[in-house]
Amino acid sequence: MTKLAEALIQRADYQKRIDQLRQRALRVAKVQDGDVPAENPAALLDEMERIAADLVLLIQRINRTNAATRLDNGGTIADAIALRDGLRLRHNVYTGLAEAAVVKQDRYSKSEVRFVSTVDVGDMQRRADDLARAYRELDTRIQSANWQVDLLD
């Protein structure tokens, strides 16, 4: 039986393979009149279509598994992934705000504009750190479940 984590690795492989085939097809999409392309674009597209169809089926199975599998807190893996994504978004906001609020005084004379921070940089960084820790802890629980759960059909 295939584990969910193995299916996630396969999904990434399919996505990389499709991108490689796309790049190869683009390289041979046109040639100088009278030349023969290094690869057959139709064959590349056929292979891409086969892999894309397999990818869709695999993603459907992953989604079914994520929606059906409960974690120790009672929520599903799908719920945990959504929560994790929210933590990442919030972390990025607080990190970006902390970085933007750092005031550098590069004034050369008193007539130049002086900037002041409108937020508490330390507080923004603490919030970002808390969110990063929560993200790591949740991601660890998700990854652990991925290696324990069998992929559903």
Short mmCIF file of N, CA and C in Angstrom, two decimals:
data_model
loop_
_atom_site.label_atom_id
_atom_site.label_comp_id
_atom_site.label_asym_id
_atom_site.label_seq_id
_atom_site.Cartn_x
_atom_site.Cartn_y
_atom_site.Cartn_z
N MET A 1 0.84 -1.18 0.00
CA MET A 1 0.00 0.00 0.00
C MET A 1 0.89 1.25 0.00
N THR A 2 0.54 2.22 -0.76
CA THR A 2 1.30 3.46 -0.87
C THR A 2 0.94 4.40 0.28
N LYS A 3 1.94 4.95 0.90
CA LYS A 3 1.74 5.94 1.95
C LYS A 3 1.48 7.30 1.32
N LEU A 4 0.76 8.14 2.05
CA LEU A 4 0.45 9.48 1.57
C LEU A 4 1.72 10.25 1.25
N ALA A 5 2.73 10.13 2.08
CA ALA A 5 3.99 10.85 1.84
C ALA A 5 4.62 10.43 0.51
N GLU A 6 4.54 9.15 0.18
CA GLU A 6 5.08 8.68 -1.09
C GLU A 6 4.31 9.28 -2.26
N ALA A 7 3.00 9.41 -2.09
CA ALA A 7 2.17 10.02 -3.15
C ALA A 7 2.52 11.49 -3.33
N LEU A 8 2.84 12.17 -2.24
CA LEU A 8 3.22 13.58 -2.33
C LEU A 8 4.55 13.74 -3.06
N ILE A 9 5.46 12.81 -2.83
CA ILE A 9 6.73 12.81 -3.56
C ILE A 9 6.49 12.55 -5.04
N GLN A 10 5.61 11.59 -5.34
CA GLN A 10 5.27 11.28 -6.73
C GLN A 10 4.62 12.48 -7.41
N ARG A 11 3.75 13.19 -6.68
CA ARG A 11 3.11 14.39 -7.23
C ARG A 11 4.16 15.41 -7.63
N ALA A 12 5.12 15.66 -6.75
CA ALA A 12 6.19 16.61 -7.06
C ALA A 12 6.99 16.15 -8.28
N ASP A 13 7.26 14.85 -8.37
CA ASP A 13 7.98 14.31 -9.52
C ASP A 13 7.20 14.52 -10.81
N TYR A 14 5.90 14.25 -10.78
CA TYR A 14 5.07 14.48 -11.96
C TYR A 14 5.10 15.95 -12.38
N GLN A 15 4.99 16.84 -11.40
CA GLN A 15 4.99 18.27 -11.71
C GLN A 15 6.31 18.70 -12.33
N LYS A 16 7.42 18.20 -11.80
CA LYS A 16 8.73 18.52 -12.37
C LYS A 16 8.86 17.95 -13.78
N ARG A 17 8.39 16.74 -13.95
CA ARG A 17 8.47 16.09 -15.27
C ARG A 17 7.66 16.86 -16.31
N ILE A 18 6.47 17.30 -15.93
CA ILE A 18 5.64 18.09 -16.86
C ILE A 18 6.35 19.38 -17.22
N ASP A 19 6.96 20.03 -16.24
CA ASP A 19 7.67 21.28 -16.53
C ASP A 19 8.86 21.02 -17.45
N GLN A 20 9.59 19.93 -17.23
CA GLN A 20 10.71 19.60 -18.11
C GLN A 20 10.23 19.34 -19.53
N LEU A 21 9.13 18.61 -19.67
CA LEU A 21 8.59 18.34 -21.01
C LEU A 21 8.14 19.64 -21.68
N ARG A 22 7.55 20.54 -20.91
CA ARG A 22 7.13 21.84 -21.45
C ARG A 22 8.34 22.60 -21.98
N GLN A 23 9.40 22.64 -21.18
CA GLN A 23 10.62 23.34 -21.60
C GLN A 23 11.22 22.71 -22.86
N ARG A 24 11.25 21.39 -22.90
CA ARG A 24 11.79 20.70 -24.08
C ARG A 24 10.94 20.97 -25.31
N ALA A 25 9.63 20.97 -25.14
CA ALA A 25 8.74 21.24 -26.28
C ALA A 25 8.91 22.68 -26.78
N LEU A 26 9.09 23.60 -25.86
CA LEU A 26 9.31 24.99 -26.26
C LEU A 26 10.60 25.15 -27.05
N ARG A 27 11.64 24.40 -26.66
CA ARG A 27 12.92 24.50 -27.37
C ARG A 27 12.83 24.00 -28.80
N VAL A 28 11.92 23.07 -29.08
CA VAL A 28 11.83 22.52 -30.44
C VAL A 28 10.56 22.97 -31.15
N ALA A 29 9.93 24.01 -30.61
CA ALA A 29 8.68 24.50 -31.21
C ALA A 29 8.90 25.10 -32.59
N LYS A 30 10.10 25.59 -32.85
CA LYS A 30 10.42 26.09 -34.18
C LYS A 30 11.87 25.84 -34.48
N VAL A 31 12.12 25.60 -35.75
CA VAL A 31 13.48 25.38 -36.23
C VAL A 31 13.65 26.15 -37.53
N GLN A 32 14.88 26.29 -37.93
CA GLN A 32 15.15 26.94 -39.20
C GLN A 32 14.58 26.08 -40.32
N ASP A 33 14.06 26.73 -41.34
CA ASP A 33 13.47 26.03 -42.47
C ASP A 33 14.48 25.03 -43.03
N GLY A 34 14.05 23.78 -43.16
CA GLY A 34 14.90 22.72 -43.69
C GLY A 34 15.56 21.89 -42.60
N ASP A 35 15.59 22.39 -41.35
CA ASP A 35 16.18 21.63 -40.24
C ASP A 35 15.13 20.72 -39.63
N VAL A 36 15.59 19.73 -38.91
CA VAL A 36 14.73 18.79 -38.20
C VAL A 36 14.90 19.07 -36.71
N PRO A 37 13.79 19.14 -35.94
CA PRO A 37 13.92 19.40 -34.51
C PRO A 37 14.67 18.26 -33.81
N ALA A 38 15.35 18.59 -32.75
CA ALA A 38 16.12 17.60 -31.99
C ALA A 38 15.21 16.54 -31.38
N GLU A 39 13.98 16.93 -31.06
CA GLU A 39 12.99 15.99 -30.52
C GLU A 39 11.67 16.23 -31.21
N ASN A 40 10.83 15.22 -31.21
CA ASN A 40 9.51 15.32 -31.81
C ASN A 40 8.56 16.02 -30.84
N PRO A 41 8.10 17.23 -31.17
CA PRO A 41 7.22 17.96 -30.25
C PRO A 41 5.92 17.20 -29.95
N ALA A 42 5.39 16.50 -30.93
CA ALA A 42 4.15 15.75 -30.71
C ALA A 42 4.36 14.63 -29.68
N ALA A 43 5.50 13.97 -29.76
CA ALA A 43 5.81 12.90 -28.79
C ALA A 43 5.97 13.48 -27.39
N LEU A 44 6.59 14.64 -27.30
CA LEU A 44 6.76 15.29 -26.00
C LEU A 44 5.40 15.66 -25.41
N LEU A 45 4.53 16.19 -26.26
CA LEU A 45 3.18 16.57 -25.79
C LEU A 45 2.36 15.35 -25.41
N ASP A 46 2.51 14.25 -26.15
CA ASP A 46 1.81 13.02 -25.79
C ASP A 46 2.23 12.53 -24.41
N GLU A 47 3.54 12.56 -24.17
CA GLU A 47 4.05 12.13 -22.87
C GLU A 47 3.55 13.06 -21.76
N MET A 48 3.56 14.37 -22.04
CA MET A 48 3.07 15.34 -21.06
C MET A 48 1.60 15.09 -20.74
N GLU A 49 0.79 14.78 -21.75
CA GLU A 49 -0.64 14.51 -21.53
C GLU A 49 -0.84 13.28 -20.66
N ARG A 50 -0.06 12.24 -20.90
CA ARG A 50 -0.16 11.02 -20.08
C ARG A 50 0.19 11.31 -18.62
N ILE A 51 1.28 12.03 -18.42
CA ILE A 51 1.70 12.35 -17.05
C ILE A 51 0.68 13.28 -16.38
N ALA A 52 0.17 14.24 -17.12
CA ALA A 52 -0.83 15.16 -16.56
C ALA A 52 -2.09 14.41 -16.13
N ALA A 53 -2.51 13.44 -16.91
CA ALA A 53 -3.68 12.64 -16.54
C ALA A 53 -3.40 11.84 -15.27
N ASP A 54 -2.21 11.24 -15.18
CA ASP A 54 -1.82 10.52 -13.97
C ASP A 54 -1.75 11.46 -12.77
N LEU A 55 -1.26 12.67 -12.99
CA LEU A 55 -1.16 13.66 -11.92
C LEU A 55 -2.53 14.03 -11.38
N VAL A 56 -3.49 14.23 -12.25
CA VAL A 56 -4.85 14.57 -11.82
C VAL A 56 -5.41 13.46 -10.93
N LEU A 57 -5.26 12.22 -11.38
CA LEU A 57 -5.76 11.10 -10.58
C LEU A 57 -5.07 11.02 -9.22
N LEU A 58 -3.77 11.24 -9.21
CA LEU A 58 -3.02 11.20 -7.97
C LEU A 58 -3.46 12.32 -7.02
N ILE A 59 -3.63 13.52 -7.54
CA ILE A 59 -4.07 14.65 -6.72
C ILE A 59 -5.46 14.38 -6.14
N GLN A 60 -6.33 13.78 -6.93
CA GLN A 60 -7.66 13.44 -6.42
C GLN A 60 -7.56 12.47 -5.25
N ARG A 61 -6.70 11.47 -5.37
CA ARG A 61 -6.51 10.50 -4.29
C ARG A 61 -5.90 11.17 -3.05
N ILE A 62 -4.94 12.05 -3.26
CA ILE A 62 -4.33 12.79 -2.15
C ILE A 62 -5.39 13.63 -1.44
N ASN A 63 -6.20 14.33 -2.22
CA ASN A 63 -7.24 15.18 -1.63
C ASN A 63 -8.26 14.35 -0.84
N ARG A 64 -8.66 13.20 -1.38
CA ARG A 64 -9.59 12.32 -0.66
C ARG A 64 -8.97 11.84 0.66
N THR A 65 -7.70 11.48 0.60
CA THR A 65 -7.00 11.02 1.80
C THR A 65 -6.90 12.14 2.83
N ASN A 66 -6.52 13.33 2.39
CA ASN A 66 -6.40 14.46 3.31
C ASN A 66 -7.73 14.82 3.96
N ALA A 67 -8.81 14.70 3.20
CA ALA A 67 -10.13 15.04 3.73
C ALA A 67 -10.67 13.98 4.68
N ALA A 68 -10.23 12.74 4.52
CA ALA A 68 -10.76 11.65 5.33
C ALA A 68 -9.91 11.32 6.55
N THR A 69 -8.67 11.74 6.56
CA THR A 69 -7.76 11.34 7.63
C THR A 69 -7.80 12.34 8.78
N ARG A 70 -8.06 11.81 9.98
CA ARG A 70 -8.12 12.64 11.19
C ARG A 70 -6.76 12.62 11.89
N LEU A 71 -6.38 13.78 12.39
CA LEU A 71 -5.18 13.90 13.21
C LEU A 71 -5.56 13.72 14.68
N ASP A 72 -4.57 13.74 15.54
CA ASP A 72 -4.81 13.51 16.96
C ASP A 72 -5.73 14.56 17.60
N ASN A 73 -5.85 15.75 17.01
CA ASN A 73 -6.72 16.78 17.57
C ASN A 73 -8.15 16.69 17.04
N GLY A 74 -8.43 15.71 16.19
CA GLY A 74 -9.77 15.52 15.65
C GLY A 74 -10.01 16.15 14.29
N GLY A 75 -9.17 17.11 13.91
CA GLY A 75 -9.31 17.73 12.60
C GLY A 75 -8.69 16.87 11.52
N THR A 76 -9.03 17.14 10.29
CA THR A 76 -8.48 16.37 9.18
C THR A 76 -7.14 16.96 8.75
N ILE A 77 -6.42 16.18 7.96
CA ILE A 77 -5.18 16.69 7.38
C ILE A 77 -5.49 17.91 6.51
N ALA A 78 -6.58 17.87 5.78
CA ALA A 78 -6.97 19.00 4.93
C ALA A 78 -7.17 20.26 5.79
N ASP A 79 -7.81 20.11 6.94
CA ASP A 79 -7.99 21.24 7.85
C ASP A 79 -6.64 21.77 8.33
N ALA A 80 -5.74 20.85 8.67
CA ALA A 80 -4.42 21.23 9.16
C ALA A 80 -3.62 21.95 8.08
N ILE A 81 -3.74 21.50 6.84
CA ILE A 81 -3.03 22.16 5.73
C ILE A 81 -3.54 23.59 5.57
N ALA A 82 -4.85 23.76 5.66
CA ALA A 82 -5.43 25.11 5.54
C ALA A 82 -4.93 26.00 6.68
N LEU A 83 -4.91 25.46 7.89
CA LEU A 83 -4.40 26.21 9.04
C LEU A 83 -2.93 26.55 8.86
N ARG A 84 -2.14 25.58 8.40
CA ARG A 84 -0.72 25.81 8.15
C ARG A 84 -0.51 26.91 7.12
N ASP A 85 -1.30 26.90 6.04
CA ASP A 85 -1.19 27.94 5.02
C ASP A 85 -1.52 29.31 5.61
N GLY A 86 -2.52 29.35 6.48
CA GLY A 86 -2.87 30.61 7.14
C GLY A 86 -1.75 31.10 8.04
N LEU A 87 -1.11 30.19 8.75
CA LEU A 87 0.02 30.56 9.60
C LEU A 87 1.16 31.14 8.77
N ARG A 88 1.43 30.52 7.61
CA ARG A 88 2.49 31.01 6.73
C ARG A 88 2.19 32.42 6.23
N LEU A 89 0.93 32.64 5.82
CA LEU A 89 0.56 33.96 5.33
C LEU A 89 0.72 35.02 6.41
N ARG A 90 0.23 34.72 7.60
CA ARG A 90 0.33 35.67 8.71
C ARG A 90 1.79 35.91 9.08
N HIS A 91 2.60 34.85 9.10
CA HIS A 91 4.03 34.99 9.41
C HIS A 91 4.69 35.94 8.41
N ASN A 92 4.38 35.78 7.14
CA ASN A 92 4.97 36.63 6.11
C ASN A 92 4.59 38.09 6.30
N VAL A 93 3.35 38.34 6.71
CA VAL A 93 2.91 39.72 6.95
C VAL A 93 3.70 40.33 8.10
N TYR A 94 3.78 39.63 9.23
CA TYR A 94 4.49 40.18 10.39
C TYR A 94 5.99 40.33 10.13
N THR A 95 6.57 39.38 9.44
CA THR A 95 8.00 39.48 9.12
C THR A 95 8.25 40.67 8.20
N GLY A 96 7.43 40.80 7.19
CA GLY A 96 7.58 41.92 6.26
C GLY A 96 7.37 43.26 6.94
N LEU A 97 6.39 43.32 7.83
CA LEU A 97 6.13 44.57 8.55
C LEU A 97 7.29 44.92 9.47
N ALA A 98 7.83 43.93 10.17
CA ALA A 98 8.98 44.17 11.05
C ALA A 98 10.17 44.68 10.25
N GLU A 99 10.42 44.09 9.09
CA GLU A 99 11.54 44.52 8.25
C GLU A 99 11.32 45.93 7.71
N ALA A 100 10.08 46.22 7.30
CA ALA A 100 9.78 47.54 6.73
C ALA A 100 9.83 48.63 7.78
N ALA A 101 9.57 48.29 9.03
CA ALA A 101 9.47 49.30 10.08
C ALA A 101 10.82 49.66 10.70
N VAL A 102 11.85 48.92 10.38
CA VAL A 102 13.17 49.25 10.92
C VAL A 102 13.61 50.59 10.33
N VAL A 103 13.90 51.52 11.20
CA VAL A 103 14.27 52.87 10.77
C VAL A 103 15.78 52.99 10.75
N LYS A 104 16.28 53.40 9.61
CA LYS A 104 17.71 53.68 9.47
C LYS A 104 17.85 55.19 9.32
N GLN A 105 18.64 55.77 10.13
CA GLN A 105 18.85 57.22 10.06
C GLN A 105 20.08 57.50 9.21
N ASP A 106 19.85 57.69 7.93
CA ASP A 106 20.94 57.99 7.01
C ASP A 106 20.95 59.48 6.66
N ARG A 107 20.57 60.29 7.61
CA ARG A 107 20.51 61.73 7.34
C ARG A 107 21.91 62.33 7.40
N TYR A 108 22.12 63.23 6.49
CA TYR A 108 23.41 63.91 6.46
C TYR A 108 23.31 65.34 7.00
N SER A 109 22.11 65.84 7.08
CA SER A 109 21.89 67.18 7.66
C SER A 109 20.53 67.18 8.33
N LYS A 110 20.29 68.16 9.20
CA LYS A 110 19.04 68.23 9.95
C LYS A 110 17.86 68.58 9.06
N SER A 111 18.10 69.04 7.85
CA SER A 111 17.00 69.42 6.97
C SER A 111 16.41 68.23 6.21
N GLU A 112 17.09 67.11 6.28
CA GLU A 112 16.57 65.93 5.59
C GLU A 112 15.42 65.30 6.38
N VAL A 113 14.59 64.54 5.69
CA VAL A 113 13.41 63.93 6.30
C VAL A 113 13.84 62.87 7.31
N ARG A 114 13.15 62.87 8.44
CA ARG A 114 13.42 61.89 9.49
C ARG A 114 12.25 60.91 9.51
N PHE A 115 12.55 59.61 9.53
CA PHE A 115 11.51 58.59 9.55
C PHE A 115 11.41 57.99 10.94
N VAL A 116 10.18 57.62 11.30
CA VAL A 116 9.94 56.94 12.57
C VAL A 116 9.06 55.73 12.29
N SER A 117 9.22 54.71 13.10
CA SER A 117 8.43 53.49 12.95
C SER A 117 7.04 53.70 13.54
N THR A 118 6.04 53.18 12.86
CA THR A 118 4.66 53.30 13.36
C THR A 118 4.20 52.05 14.08
N VAL A 119 5.05 51.03 14.11
CA VAL A 119 4.72 49.78 14.81
C VAL A 119 5.88 49.40 15.71
N ASP A 120 5.60 48.57 16.68
CA ASP A 120 6.64 48.06 17.58
C ASP A 120 7.33 46.90 16.87
N VAL A 121 8.54 47.15 16.40
CA VAL A 121 9.28 46.15 15.61
C VAL A 121 9.50 44.88 16.42
N GLY A 122 9.84 45.02 17.68
CA GLY A 122 10.06 43.85 18.53
C GLY A 122 8.80 43.01 18.66
N ASP A 123 7.66 43.67 18.83
CA ASP A 123 6.39 42.95 18.93
C ASP A 123 6.06 42.25 17.61
N MET A 124 6.30 42.91 16.49
CA MET A 124 6.04 42.29 15.19
C MET A 124 6.92 41.06 15.01
N GLN A 125 8.18 41.15 15.42
CA GLN A 125 9.09 40.02 15.28
C GLN A 125 8.70 38.88 16.21
N ARG A 126 8.26 39.22 17.45
CA ARG A 126 7.80 38.17 18.37
C ARG A 126 6.59 37.44 17.80
N ARG A 127 5.66 38.19 17.23
CA ARG A 127 4.49 37.55 16.62
C ARG A 127 4.91 36.66 15.46
N ALA A 128 5.84 37.15 14.65
CA ALA A 128 6.33 36.36 13.52
C ALA A 128 7.00 35.09 14.02
N ASP A 129 7.78 35.20 15.08
CA ASP A 129 8.46 34.03 15.64
C ASP A 129 7.46 33.02 16.19
N ASP A 130 6.42 33.51 16.88
CA ASP A 130 5.38 32.63 17.42
C ASP A 130 4.66 31.89 16.30
N LEU A 131 4.36 32.61 15.23
CA LEU A 131 3.68 31.99 14.08
C LEU A 131 4.59 30.98 13.40
N ALA A 132 5.87 31.29 13.31
CA ALA A 132 6.83 30.35 12.70
C ALA A 132 6.91 29.07 13.53
N ARG A 133 6.92 29.21 14.84
CA ARG A 133 6.97 28.03 15.71
C ARG A 133 5.71 27.20 15.55
N ALA A 134 4.54 27.85 15.55
CA ALA A 134 3.27 27.14 15.37
C ALA A 134 3.24 26.44 14.01
N TYR A 135 3.76 27.10 12.98
CA TYR A 135 3.83 26.50 11.64
C TYR A 135 4.68 25.23 11.68
N ARG A 136 5.87 25.32 12.26
CA ARG A 136 6.77 24.16 12.32
C ARG A 136 6.14 23.00 13.07
N GLU A 137 5.50 23.29 14.19
CA GLU A 137 4.88 22.23 14.99
C GLU A 137 3.75 21.56 14.22
N LEU A 138 2.91 22.37 13.57
CA LEU A 138 1.80 21.81 12.79
C LEU A 138 2.32 21.04 11.59
N ASP A 139 3.33 21.58 10.92
CA ASP A 139 3.90 20.91 9.76
C ASP A 139 4.49 19.56 10.16
N THR A 140 5.11 19.49 11.31
CA THR A 140 5.66 18.23 11.80
C THR A 140 4.56 17.20 12.01
N ARG A 141 3.43 17.63 12.58
CA ARG A 141 2.31 16.71 12.77
C ARG A 141 1.75 16.23 11.44
N ILE A 142 1.66 17.13 10.48
CA ILE A 142 1.16 16.76 9.14
C ILE A 142 2.12 15.77 8.49
N GLN A 143 3.42 16.08 8.52
CA GLN A 143 4.41 15.21 7.89
C GLN A 143 4.42 13.83 8.54
N SER A 144 4.28 13.79 9.84
CA SER A 144 4.24 12.51 10.55
C SER A 144 3.05 11.69 10.08
N ALA A 145 1.90 12.32 9.99
CA ALA A 145 0.69 11.61 9.53
C ALA A 145 0.87 11.13 8.09
N ASN A 146 1.53 11.93 7.26
CA ASN A 146 1.74 11.55 5.86
C ASN A 146 2.47 10.22 5.72
N TRP A 147 3.37 9.92 6.65
CA TRP A 147 4.13 8.68 6.58
C TRP A 147 3.41 7.51 7.25
N GLN A 148 2.32 7.79 7.96
CA GLN A 148 1.57 6.74 8.64
C GLN A 148 0.31 6.35 7.89
N VAL A 149 -0.22 7.24 7.08
CA VAL A 149 -1.51 7.06 6.43
C VAL A 149 -1.35 6.43 5.05
N ASP A 150 -2.18 5.45 4.75
CA ASP A 150 -2.21 4.87 3.42
C ASP A 150 -3.05 5.74 2.49
N LEU A 151 -2.59 5.87 1.26
CA LEU A 151 -3.29 6.64 0.24
C LEU A 151 -4.59 5.95 -0.11
N LEU A 152 -5.69 6.70 -0.09
CA LEU A 152 -7.00 6.14 -0.44
C LEU A 152 -7.15 6.09 -1.96
N ASP A 153 -8.01 5.19 -2.41
CA ASP A 153 -8.31 5.08 -3.85
C ASP A 153 -9.31 6.12 -4.28
#
